[in-house]
Tab-separated table of C-alpha atoms in Angstrom:
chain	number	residue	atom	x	y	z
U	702	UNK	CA	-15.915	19.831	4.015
U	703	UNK	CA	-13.554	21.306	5.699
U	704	UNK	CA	-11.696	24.736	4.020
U	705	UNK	CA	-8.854	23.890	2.692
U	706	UNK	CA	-7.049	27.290	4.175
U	707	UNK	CA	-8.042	25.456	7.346
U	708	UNK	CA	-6.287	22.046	6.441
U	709	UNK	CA	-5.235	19.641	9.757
U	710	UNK	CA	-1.147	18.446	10.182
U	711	UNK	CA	-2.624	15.119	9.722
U	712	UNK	CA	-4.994	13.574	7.258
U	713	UNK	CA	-5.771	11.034	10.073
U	714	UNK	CA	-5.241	10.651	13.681
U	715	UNK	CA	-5.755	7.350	15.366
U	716	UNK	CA	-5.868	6.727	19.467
U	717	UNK	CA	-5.749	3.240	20.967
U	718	UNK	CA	-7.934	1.930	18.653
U	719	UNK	CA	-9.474	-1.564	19.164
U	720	UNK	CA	-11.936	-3.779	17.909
U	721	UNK	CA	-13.010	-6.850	19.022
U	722	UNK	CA	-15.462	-9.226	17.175
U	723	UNK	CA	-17.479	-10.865	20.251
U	724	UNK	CA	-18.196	-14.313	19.866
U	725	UNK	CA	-20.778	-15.541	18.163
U	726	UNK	CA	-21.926	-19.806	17.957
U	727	UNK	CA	-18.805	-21.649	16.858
U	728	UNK	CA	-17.065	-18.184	16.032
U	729	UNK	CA	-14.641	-17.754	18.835
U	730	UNK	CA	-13.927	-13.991	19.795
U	731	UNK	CA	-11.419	-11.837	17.802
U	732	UNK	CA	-9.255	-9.025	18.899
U	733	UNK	CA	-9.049	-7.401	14.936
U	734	UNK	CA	-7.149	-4.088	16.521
U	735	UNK	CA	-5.133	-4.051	19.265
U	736	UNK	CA	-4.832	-0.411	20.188
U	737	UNK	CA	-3.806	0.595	17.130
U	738	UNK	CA	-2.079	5.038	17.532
U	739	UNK	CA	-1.383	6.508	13.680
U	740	UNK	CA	-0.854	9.347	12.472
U	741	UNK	CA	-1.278	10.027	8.695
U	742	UNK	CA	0.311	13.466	7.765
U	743	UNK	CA	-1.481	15.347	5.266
U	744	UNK	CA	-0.559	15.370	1.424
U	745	UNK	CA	1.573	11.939	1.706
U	746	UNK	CA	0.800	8.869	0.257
U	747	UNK	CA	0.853	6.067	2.909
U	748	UNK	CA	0.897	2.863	2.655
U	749	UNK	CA	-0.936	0.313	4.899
U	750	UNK	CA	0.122	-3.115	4.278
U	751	UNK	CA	0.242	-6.544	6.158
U	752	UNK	CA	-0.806	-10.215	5.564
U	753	UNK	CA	-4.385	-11.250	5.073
U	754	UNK	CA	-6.575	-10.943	8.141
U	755	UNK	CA	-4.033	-8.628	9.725
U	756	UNK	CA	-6.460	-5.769	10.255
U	757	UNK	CA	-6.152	-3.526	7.685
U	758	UNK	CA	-9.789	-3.839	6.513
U	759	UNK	CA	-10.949	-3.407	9.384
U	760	UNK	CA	-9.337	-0.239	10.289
U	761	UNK	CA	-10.904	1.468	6.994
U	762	UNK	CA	-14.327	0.426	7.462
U	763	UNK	CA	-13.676	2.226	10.921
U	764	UNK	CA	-13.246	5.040	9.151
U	765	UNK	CA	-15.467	4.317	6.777
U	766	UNK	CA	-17.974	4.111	8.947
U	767	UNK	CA	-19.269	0.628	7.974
U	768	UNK	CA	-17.367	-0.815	11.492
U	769	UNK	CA	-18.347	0.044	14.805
U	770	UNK	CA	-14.892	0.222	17.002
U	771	UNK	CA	-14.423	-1.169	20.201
U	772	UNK	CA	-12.799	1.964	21.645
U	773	UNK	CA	-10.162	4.590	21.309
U	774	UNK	CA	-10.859	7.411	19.261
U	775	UNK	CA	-10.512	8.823	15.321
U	776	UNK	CA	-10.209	11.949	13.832
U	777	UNK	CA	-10.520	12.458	9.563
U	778	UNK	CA	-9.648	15.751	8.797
U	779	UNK	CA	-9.202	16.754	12.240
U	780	UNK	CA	-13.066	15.015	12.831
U	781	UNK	CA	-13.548	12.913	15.023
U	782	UNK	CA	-15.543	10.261	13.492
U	783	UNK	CA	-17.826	9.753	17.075
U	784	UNK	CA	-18.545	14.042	16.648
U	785	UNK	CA	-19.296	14.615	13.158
U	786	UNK	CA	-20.065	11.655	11.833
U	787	UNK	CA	-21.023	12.744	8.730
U	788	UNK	CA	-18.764	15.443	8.110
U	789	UNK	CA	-16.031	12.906	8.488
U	790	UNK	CA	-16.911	10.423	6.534
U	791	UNK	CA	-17.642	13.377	3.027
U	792	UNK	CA	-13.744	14.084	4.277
U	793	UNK	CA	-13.024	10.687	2.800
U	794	UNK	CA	-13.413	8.277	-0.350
U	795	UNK	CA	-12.577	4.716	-0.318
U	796	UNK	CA	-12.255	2.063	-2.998
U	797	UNK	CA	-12.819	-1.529	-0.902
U	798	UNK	CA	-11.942	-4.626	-2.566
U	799	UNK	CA	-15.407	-5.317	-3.032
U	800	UNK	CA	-17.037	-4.533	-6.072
U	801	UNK	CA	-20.430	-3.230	-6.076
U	802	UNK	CA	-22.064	-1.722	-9.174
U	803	UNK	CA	-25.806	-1.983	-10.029
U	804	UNK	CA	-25.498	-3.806	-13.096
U	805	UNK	CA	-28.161	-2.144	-15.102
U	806	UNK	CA	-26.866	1.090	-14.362
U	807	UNK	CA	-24.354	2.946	-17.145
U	808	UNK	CA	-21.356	4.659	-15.337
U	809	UNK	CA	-22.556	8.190	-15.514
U	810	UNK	CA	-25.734	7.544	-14.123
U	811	UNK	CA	-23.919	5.469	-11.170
U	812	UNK	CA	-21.492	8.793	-10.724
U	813	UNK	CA	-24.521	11.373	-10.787
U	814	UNK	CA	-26.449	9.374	-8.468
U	815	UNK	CA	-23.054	9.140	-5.915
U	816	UNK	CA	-22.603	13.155	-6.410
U	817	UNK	CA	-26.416	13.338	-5.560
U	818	UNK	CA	-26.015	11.608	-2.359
U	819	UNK	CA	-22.987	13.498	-1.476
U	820	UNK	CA	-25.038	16.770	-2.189
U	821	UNK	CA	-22.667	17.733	-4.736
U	822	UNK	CA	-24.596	20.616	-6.983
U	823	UNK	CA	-24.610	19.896	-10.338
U	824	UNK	CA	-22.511	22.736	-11.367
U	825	UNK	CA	-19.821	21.277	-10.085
U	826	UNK	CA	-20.284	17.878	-10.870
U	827	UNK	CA	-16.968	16.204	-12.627
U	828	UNK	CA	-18.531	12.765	-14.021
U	829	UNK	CA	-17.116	12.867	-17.506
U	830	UNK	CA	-13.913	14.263	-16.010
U	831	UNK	CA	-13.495	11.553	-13.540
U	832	UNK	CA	-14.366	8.609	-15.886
U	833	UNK	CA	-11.944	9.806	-18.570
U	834	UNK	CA	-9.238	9.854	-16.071
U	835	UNK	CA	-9.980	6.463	-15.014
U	836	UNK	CA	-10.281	5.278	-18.801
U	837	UNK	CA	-13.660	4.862	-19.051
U	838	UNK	CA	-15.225	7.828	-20.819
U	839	UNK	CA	-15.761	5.524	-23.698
U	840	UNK	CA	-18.079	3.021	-21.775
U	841	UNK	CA	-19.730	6.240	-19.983
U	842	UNK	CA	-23.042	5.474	-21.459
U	843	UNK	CA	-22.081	1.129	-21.414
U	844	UNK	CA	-24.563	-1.212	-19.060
U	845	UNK	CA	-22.272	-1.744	-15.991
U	846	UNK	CA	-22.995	-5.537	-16.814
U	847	UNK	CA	-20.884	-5.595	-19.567
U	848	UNK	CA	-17.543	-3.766	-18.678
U	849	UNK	CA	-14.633	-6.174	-18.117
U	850	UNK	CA	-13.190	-7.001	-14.228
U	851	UNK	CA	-10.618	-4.318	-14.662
U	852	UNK	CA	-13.056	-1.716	-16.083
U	853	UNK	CA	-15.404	-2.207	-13.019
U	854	UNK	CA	-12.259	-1.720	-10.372
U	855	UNK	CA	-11.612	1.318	-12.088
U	856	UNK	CA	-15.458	2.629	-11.882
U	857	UNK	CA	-14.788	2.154	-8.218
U	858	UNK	CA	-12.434	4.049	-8.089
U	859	UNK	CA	-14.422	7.202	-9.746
U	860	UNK	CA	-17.198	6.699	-7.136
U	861	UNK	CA	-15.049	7.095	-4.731
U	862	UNK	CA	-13.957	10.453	-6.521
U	863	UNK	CA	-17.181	12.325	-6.945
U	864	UNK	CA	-17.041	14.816	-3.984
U	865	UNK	CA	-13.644	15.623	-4.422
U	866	UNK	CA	-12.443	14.479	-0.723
U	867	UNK	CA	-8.693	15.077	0.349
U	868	UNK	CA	-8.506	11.433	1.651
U	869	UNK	CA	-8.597	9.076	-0.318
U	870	UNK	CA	-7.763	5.518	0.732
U	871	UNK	CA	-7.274	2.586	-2.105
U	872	UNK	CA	-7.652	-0.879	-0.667
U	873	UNK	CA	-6.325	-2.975	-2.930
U	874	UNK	CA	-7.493	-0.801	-6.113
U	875	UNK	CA	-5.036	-3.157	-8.631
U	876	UNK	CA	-6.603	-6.740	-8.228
U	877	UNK	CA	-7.446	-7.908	-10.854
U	878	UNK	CA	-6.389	-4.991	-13.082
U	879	UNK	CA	-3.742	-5.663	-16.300
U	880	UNK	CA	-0.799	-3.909	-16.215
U	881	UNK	CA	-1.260	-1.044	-18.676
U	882	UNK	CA	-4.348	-0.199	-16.719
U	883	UNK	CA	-2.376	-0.410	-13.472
U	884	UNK	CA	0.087	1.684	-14.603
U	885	UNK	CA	-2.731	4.572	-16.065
U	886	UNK	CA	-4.391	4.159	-12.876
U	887	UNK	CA	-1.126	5.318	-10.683
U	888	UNK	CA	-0.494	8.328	-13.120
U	889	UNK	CA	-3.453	9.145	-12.251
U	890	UNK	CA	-3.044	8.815	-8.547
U	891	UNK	CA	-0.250	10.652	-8.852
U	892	UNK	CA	-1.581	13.450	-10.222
U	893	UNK	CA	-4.064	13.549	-6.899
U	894	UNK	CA	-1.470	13.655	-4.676
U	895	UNK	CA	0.173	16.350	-6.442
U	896	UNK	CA	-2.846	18.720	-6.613
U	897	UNK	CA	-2.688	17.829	-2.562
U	898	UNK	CA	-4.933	15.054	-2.264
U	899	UNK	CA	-3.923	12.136	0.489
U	900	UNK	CA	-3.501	8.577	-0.324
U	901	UNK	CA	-3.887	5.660	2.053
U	902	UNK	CA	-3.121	2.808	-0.260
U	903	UNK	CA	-3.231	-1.043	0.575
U	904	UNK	CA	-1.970	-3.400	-1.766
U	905	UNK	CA	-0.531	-7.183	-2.493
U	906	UNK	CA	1.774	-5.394	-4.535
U	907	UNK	CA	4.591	-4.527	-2.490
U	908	UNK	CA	6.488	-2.819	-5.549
U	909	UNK	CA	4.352	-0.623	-5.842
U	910	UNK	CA	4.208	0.826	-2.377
U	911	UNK	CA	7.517	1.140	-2.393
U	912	UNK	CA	7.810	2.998	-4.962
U	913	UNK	CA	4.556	5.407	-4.558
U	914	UNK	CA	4.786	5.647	-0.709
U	915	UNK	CA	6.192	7.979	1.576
U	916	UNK	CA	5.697	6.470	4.743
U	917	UNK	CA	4.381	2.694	5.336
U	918	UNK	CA	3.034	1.203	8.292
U	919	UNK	CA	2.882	-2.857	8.383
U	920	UNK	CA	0.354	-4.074	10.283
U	921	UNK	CA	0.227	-8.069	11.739
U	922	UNK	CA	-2.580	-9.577	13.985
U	923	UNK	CA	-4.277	-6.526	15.126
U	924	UNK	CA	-0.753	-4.562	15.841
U	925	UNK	CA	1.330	-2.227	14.185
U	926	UNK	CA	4.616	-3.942	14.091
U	927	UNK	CA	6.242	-1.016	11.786
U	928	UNK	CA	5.730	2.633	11.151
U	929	UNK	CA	8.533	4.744	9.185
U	930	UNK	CA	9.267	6.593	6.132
U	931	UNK	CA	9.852	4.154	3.833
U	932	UNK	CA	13.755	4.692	3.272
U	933	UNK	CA	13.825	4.489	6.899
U	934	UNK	CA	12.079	0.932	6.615
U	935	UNK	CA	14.129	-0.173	3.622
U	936	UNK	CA	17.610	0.442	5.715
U	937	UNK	CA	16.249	-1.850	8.736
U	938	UNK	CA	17.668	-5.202	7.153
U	939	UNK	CA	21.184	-4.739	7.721
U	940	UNK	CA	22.401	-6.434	4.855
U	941	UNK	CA	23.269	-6.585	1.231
U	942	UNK	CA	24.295	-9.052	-1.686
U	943	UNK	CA	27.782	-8.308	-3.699
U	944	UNK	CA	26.530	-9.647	-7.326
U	945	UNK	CA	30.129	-10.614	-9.102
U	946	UNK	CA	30.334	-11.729	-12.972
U	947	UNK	CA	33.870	-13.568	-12.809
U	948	UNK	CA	36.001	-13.098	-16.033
U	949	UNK	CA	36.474	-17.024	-15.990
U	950	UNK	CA	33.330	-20.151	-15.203
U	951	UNK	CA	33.482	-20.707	-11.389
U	952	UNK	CA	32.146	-24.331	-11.092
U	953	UNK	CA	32.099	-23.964	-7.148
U	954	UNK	CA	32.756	-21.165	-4.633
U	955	UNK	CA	36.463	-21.343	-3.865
U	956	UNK	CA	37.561	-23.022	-0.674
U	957	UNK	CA	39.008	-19.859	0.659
U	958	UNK	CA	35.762	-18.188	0.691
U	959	UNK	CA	33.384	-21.030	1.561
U	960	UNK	CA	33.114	-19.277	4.848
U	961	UNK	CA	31.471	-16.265	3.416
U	962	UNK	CA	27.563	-16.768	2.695
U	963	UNK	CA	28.354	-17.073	-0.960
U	964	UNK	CA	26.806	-19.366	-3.759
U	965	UNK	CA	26.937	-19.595	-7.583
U	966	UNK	CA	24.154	-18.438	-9.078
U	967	UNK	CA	22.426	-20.303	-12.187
U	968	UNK	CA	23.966	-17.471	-14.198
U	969	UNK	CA	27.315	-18.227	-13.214
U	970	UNK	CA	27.775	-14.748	-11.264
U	971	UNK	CA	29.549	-15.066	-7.160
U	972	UNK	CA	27.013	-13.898	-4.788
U	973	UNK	CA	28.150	-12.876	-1.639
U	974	UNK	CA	25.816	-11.905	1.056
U	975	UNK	CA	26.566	-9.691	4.061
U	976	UNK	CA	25.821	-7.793	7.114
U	977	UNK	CA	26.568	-3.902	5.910
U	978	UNK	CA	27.723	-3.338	9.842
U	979	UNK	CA	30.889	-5.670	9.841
U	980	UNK	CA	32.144	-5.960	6.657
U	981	UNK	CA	33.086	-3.152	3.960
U	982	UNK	CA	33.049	-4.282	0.078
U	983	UNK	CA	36.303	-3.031	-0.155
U	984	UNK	CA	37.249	-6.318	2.235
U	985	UNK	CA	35.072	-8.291	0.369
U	986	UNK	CA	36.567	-7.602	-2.822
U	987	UNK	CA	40.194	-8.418	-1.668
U	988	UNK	CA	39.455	-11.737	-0.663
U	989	UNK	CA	37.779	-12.261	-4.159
U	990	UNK	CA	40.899	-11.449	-5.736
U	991	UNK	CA	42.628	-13.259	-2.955
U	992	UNK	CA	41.060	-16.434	-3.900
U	993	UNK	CA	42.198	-15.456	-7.384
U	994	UNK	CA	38.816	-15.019	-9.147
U	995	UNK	CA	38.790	-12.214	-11.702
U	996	UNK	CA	36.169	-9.536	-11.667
U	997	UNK	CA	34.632	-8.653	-15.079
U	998	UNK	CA	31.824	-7.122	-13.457
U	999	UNK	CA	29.922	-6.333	-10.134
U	1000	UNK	CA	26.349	-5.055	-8.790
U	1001	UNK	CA	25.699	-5.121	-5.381
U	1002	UNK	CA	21.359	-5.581	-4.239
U	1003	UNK	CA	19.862	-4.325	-1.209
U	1004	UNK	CA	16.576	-5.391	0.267
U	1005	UNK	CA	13.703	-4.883	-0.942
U	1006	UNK	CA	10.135	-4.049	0.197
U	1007	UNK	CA	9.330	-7.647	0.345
U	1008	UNK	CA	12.190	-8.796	2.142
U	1009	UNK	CA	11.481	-6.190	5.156
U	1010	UNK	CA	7.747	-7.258	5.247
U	1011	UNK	CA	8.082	-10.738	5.365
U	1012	UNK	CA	11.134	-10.417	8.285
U	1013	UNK	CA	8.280	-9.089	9.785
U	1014	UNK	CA	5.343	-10.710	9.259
U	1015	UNK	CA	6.943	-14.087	8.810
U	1016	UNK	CA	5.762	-16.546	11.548
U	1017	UNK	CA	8.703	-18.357	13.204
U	1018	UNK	CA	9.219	-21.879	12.711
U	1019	UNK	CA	8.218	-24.592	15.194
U	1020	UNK	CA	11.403	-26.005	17.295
């Protein structure tokens, strides 16, 4: 491992990555990544998200070491993953969305045996410590058989815990996983991060990377089509919905503003929606009263996560 007095500007550092699946039978080839450059600064929790079979799997068994890449080159921890193999791979731990567990193992057994491999001594072993973070100190000594869906996500989450790396990367770690559970499970990721552990998180749910992540990169057939902070991302739909709650039942959007992108909402509130770069709300707000609708109360609602991934990831319609 490296020292941590000896720590790298960036968690990861990707070059031109590629891999292509050759063709195989009926399988036709597959460009996966398409010369993918990232770089992951240390201590931040990124996200990596994109639509099913964009790549993201594929770049973290890369690093994993479970994929064989094409070309370009990888560095974890300022290893490169073709030099120091090994080395490399202890720098990280990875939850996949697979779950393996021998089912006639208990939990503590299956976290000794992990530290084993990892040649962790066992003075320094953290088993009990890690499952009871991860709820699960209670089922420590339980047949792996018979924890619930959510309690085996979790335990693979603790495997990937046992040698203490400073990556970690989540792929998908919520599937599947009730909400109280989800929510213990991010406390918990928080309080990684905070004692300087990095996250690389992929996840379906796009709330939560927007609210955990400090950077996110969206990824779409093999390419990254987006790579920002994440306020940066947020601002790049350039517009916004004024929300009004008329002091009087509007059965219809009046005529003077049926140019506006407005509808009534099934609550009965005026929403407006438009581009923050040409009109003010102050504007907006006169030709409300203009059209003599009183205002008992207004929100205004930006875009969200969602509505910036699916701009795009979205395929566009056939003519």
């Amino acid at each position: 491992m490296t020292d941590a007095t000896a720590a790298p500007d960036y968690a990861i550092e990707v070059n031109n990555l590629q891999k292509i699946y050759r063709a195989s039978g009926k399988m036709p080839e597959k460009h996966a990544l398409k010369n993918i450059s990232l770089n992951i600064p240390r201590g931040s929790i990124f996200g990596l998200l994109g639509p099913n079979g964009a790549g993201k799997s594929t770049f973290i068994n890369i690093l994993a070491g479970l994929v064989n890449k094409t070309s370009g080159t990888a560095r974890i921890w300022g290893l490169d993953i073709d030099q120091h193999p090994r080395q490399s791979r202890a720098a990280i731990g990875v939850v996949n969305q697979e779950i393996v567990a021998d089912p006639f193992f208990t939990p503590m057994e299956m976290l000794e045996l992990m530290a084993g491999f990892y040649g962790v001594p066992k003075s320094e072993r953290r088993s009990l410590e890690i499952l009871t973070a991860v709820g699960l100190d209670d089922k420590k000594d339980a047949y792996v058989r018979q924890l619930s869906g959510g309690m085996k996500r979790r335990l693979m989450v603790a495997k990937a815990l046992v040698h203490n790396p400073p990556v970690l990367i989540l792929d998908e770690p919520t599937a599947g996983v009730d909400v109280e559970l989800r929510r213990s499970l991010w406390t918990y990721v928080r309080e990684l991060h905070d004692r300087g552990t990095t996250i690389i998180l992929t996840t379906h749910y796009l709330e939560e990377a927007e609210e955990l992540c400090d950077s996110i990169a969206i990824v779409n057939h093999g390419e990254i089509v987006a790579c920002e902070p994440t306020p940066k991302l947020l601002s790049r739909l350039d517009y916004k919905t004024l929300v009004i709650t008329p002091k009087e039942a509007l059965t219809a959007v009046p005529d003077s503003l049926a140019g506006l992108d407005s509808v009534i909402r099934d609550t009965g509130a005026l929403a407006i929606t438009f581009r923050t770069s040409e009109t003010g709300i102050g504007r907006l707000l006169e030709q409300v009263r203009a059209a003599g609708v009183g205002i008992g109360d207004l929100v205004t609602e930006a875009p969200d996560l969602e509505d910036v991934f699916l701009s795009l990831t979205s395929e566009p319609e056939a003519a």
